[in-house]
Amino acid sequence: GSVTHIFSDKTGTLTANEMRLVSSSIGGKVYGFKPVQVLSHSHGENQEEASVNASPPKVQISELFKDLMKEIQASSSDGGIPLHIDMFLLLLSVCHTVVIDHDEEGNVQYNAEGPDEEALVRAAAGLGYVLVSTENNTMVVKRIDKENNKDTELHFKVLAINAFNSDRKRMSIIVEDPNGDVV
């Protein structure tokens, strides 16, 4: 019943050293990969039988988060993405220090201080919140709306960045959003 050992491959020597977003809890609901799935519930003994999946499948982010994509598509046709989902994906696409460069063919290259930031920005892009520019202290995020074929560019002016450090164990960013609010 309980975990006694946890093995970690921090250096990536045993794995592909690949970081990616595979699951998120937004507004109390889990989206994406669910390592434990309840198979049945026994009312008499009040026990649940579970199936444990060891690792998420290696598929596109939109396929892994198809439950979230369905909810976004259904709500966008009903008048708008729920605020908690919209804010979560906007935060993934803005709260970081990723810088955009372009290769010889003009393709976007995300340059991040760490693989975690790049993984979160790539996940947001795969879910329709694409970071398209980081120039002149402004982050531009394109919110892609395939359902209504109406994309929106959102401009966030970067006012301050508190870099990650080992004491705080987090980074913070203060931006002015498209409405002029400081967040």
PDB file of C-alpha atoms in Angstrom, residues 26 31 67-91 93 124 126-130 141-152 154:
ATOM      1  CA  ILE A  26      -7.291  23.461 -13.317  1.00  0.00           C
ATOM      2  CA  TYR A  31      -6.687  17.195 -17.344  1.00  0.00           C
ATOM      3  CA  ASP A  67     -10.221  16.317 -22.510  1.00  0.00           C
ATOM      4  CA  LEU A  68      -9.135  19.945 -22.056  1.00  0.00           C
ATOM      5  CA  MET A  69      -9.263  20.618 -25.812  1.00  0.00           C
ATOM      6  CA  LYS A  70     -12.868  19.302 -25.939  1.00  0.00           C
ATOM      7  CA  GLU A  71     -13.855  21.608 -23.100  1.00  0.00           C
ATOM      8  CA  ILE A  72     -12.186  24.603 -24.793  1.00  0.00           C
ATOM      9  CA  GLN A  73     -13.857  23.862 -28.135  1.00  0.00           C
ATOM     10  CA  ALA A  74     -17.288  23.331 -26.588  1.00  0.00           C
ATOM     11  CA  SER A  75     -17.094  26.505 -24.531  1.00  0.00           C
ATOM     12  CA  SER A  76     -15.698  28.688 -27.344  1.00  0.00           C
ATOM     13  CA  SER A  77     -18.764  27.894 -29.433  1.00  0.00           C
ATOM     14  CA  ASP A  78     -20.939  28.769 -26.407  1.00  0.00           C
ATOM     15  CA  GLY A  79     -19.475  32.236 -25.959  1.00  0.00           C
ATOM     16  CA  GLY A  80     -16.023  31.890 -24.455  1.00  0.00           C
ATOM     17  CA  ILE A  81     -13.438  29.760 -22.733  1.00  0.00           C
ATOM     18  CA  PRO A  82     -14.038  29.434 -18.975  1.00  0.00           C
ATOM     19  CA  LEU A  83     -12.012  32.098 -17.171  1.00  0.00           C
ATOM     20  CA  HIS A  84     -10.047  29.638 -15.001  1.00  0.00           C
ATOM     21  CA  ILE A  85      -8.888  27.677 -18.060  1.00  0.00           C
ATOM     22  CA  ASP A  86      -8.090  30.829 -20.047  1.00  0.00           C
ATOM     23  CA  MET A  87      -6.079  32.278 -17.141  1.00  0.00           C
ATOM     24  CA  PHE A  88      -4.180  29.022 -16.579  1.00  0.00           C
ATOM     25  CA  LEU A  89      -3.087  28.796 -20.223  1.00  0.00           C
ATOM     26  CA  LEU A  90      -2.263  32.517 -20.387  1.00  0.00           C
ATOM     27  CA  LEU A  91      -0.120  32.174 -17.263  1.00  0.00           C
ATOM     28  CA  SER A  93       2.460  31.357 -21.889  1.00  0.00           C
ATOM     29  CA  ALA A 124       0.669  26.268 -23.831  1.00  0.00           C
ATOM     30  CA  GLY A 126       0.257  23.101 -28.239  1.00  0.00           C
ATOM     31  CA  LEU A 127      -2.998  23.991 -26.482  1.00  0.00           C
ATOM     32  CA  GLY A 128      -3.554  27.134 -28.561  1.00  0.00           C
ATOM     33  CA  TYR A 129      -1.757  29.851 -26.544  1.00  0.00           C
ATOM     34  CA  VAL A 130       1.326  30.489 -28.659  1.00  0.00           C
ATOM     35  CA  VAL A 141       0.667  35.589 -27.147  1.00  0.00           C
ATOM     36  CA  LYS A 142      -1.567  34.419 -29.975  1.00  0.00           C
ATOM     37  CA  ARG A 143      -4.719  32.743 -28.683  1.00  0.00           C
ATOM     38  CA  ILE A 144      -5.757  30.358 -31.468  1.00  0.00           C
ATOM     39  CA  ASP A 145      -9.501  29.765 -31.888  1.00  0.00           C
ATOM     40  CA  LYS A 146      -9.903  26.978 -34.468  1.00  0.00           C
ATOM     41  CA  GLU A 147     -13.618  26.628 -33.733  1.00  0.00           C
ATOM     42  CA  ASN A 148     -14.499  30.194 -34.777  1.00  0.00           C
ATOM     43  CA  ASN A 149     -11.422  30.725 -37.000  1.00  0.00           C
ATOM     44  CA  LYS A 150     -10.655  33.918 -35.069  1.00  0.00           C
ATOM     45  CA  ASP A 151      -7.189  34.230 -33.505  1.00  0.00           C
ATOM     46  CA  THR A 152      -6.416  36.977 -30.992  1.00  0.00           C
ATOM     47  CA  LEU A 154      -2.561  39.613 -26.648  1.00  0.00           C
TER      48      LEU A 154
END
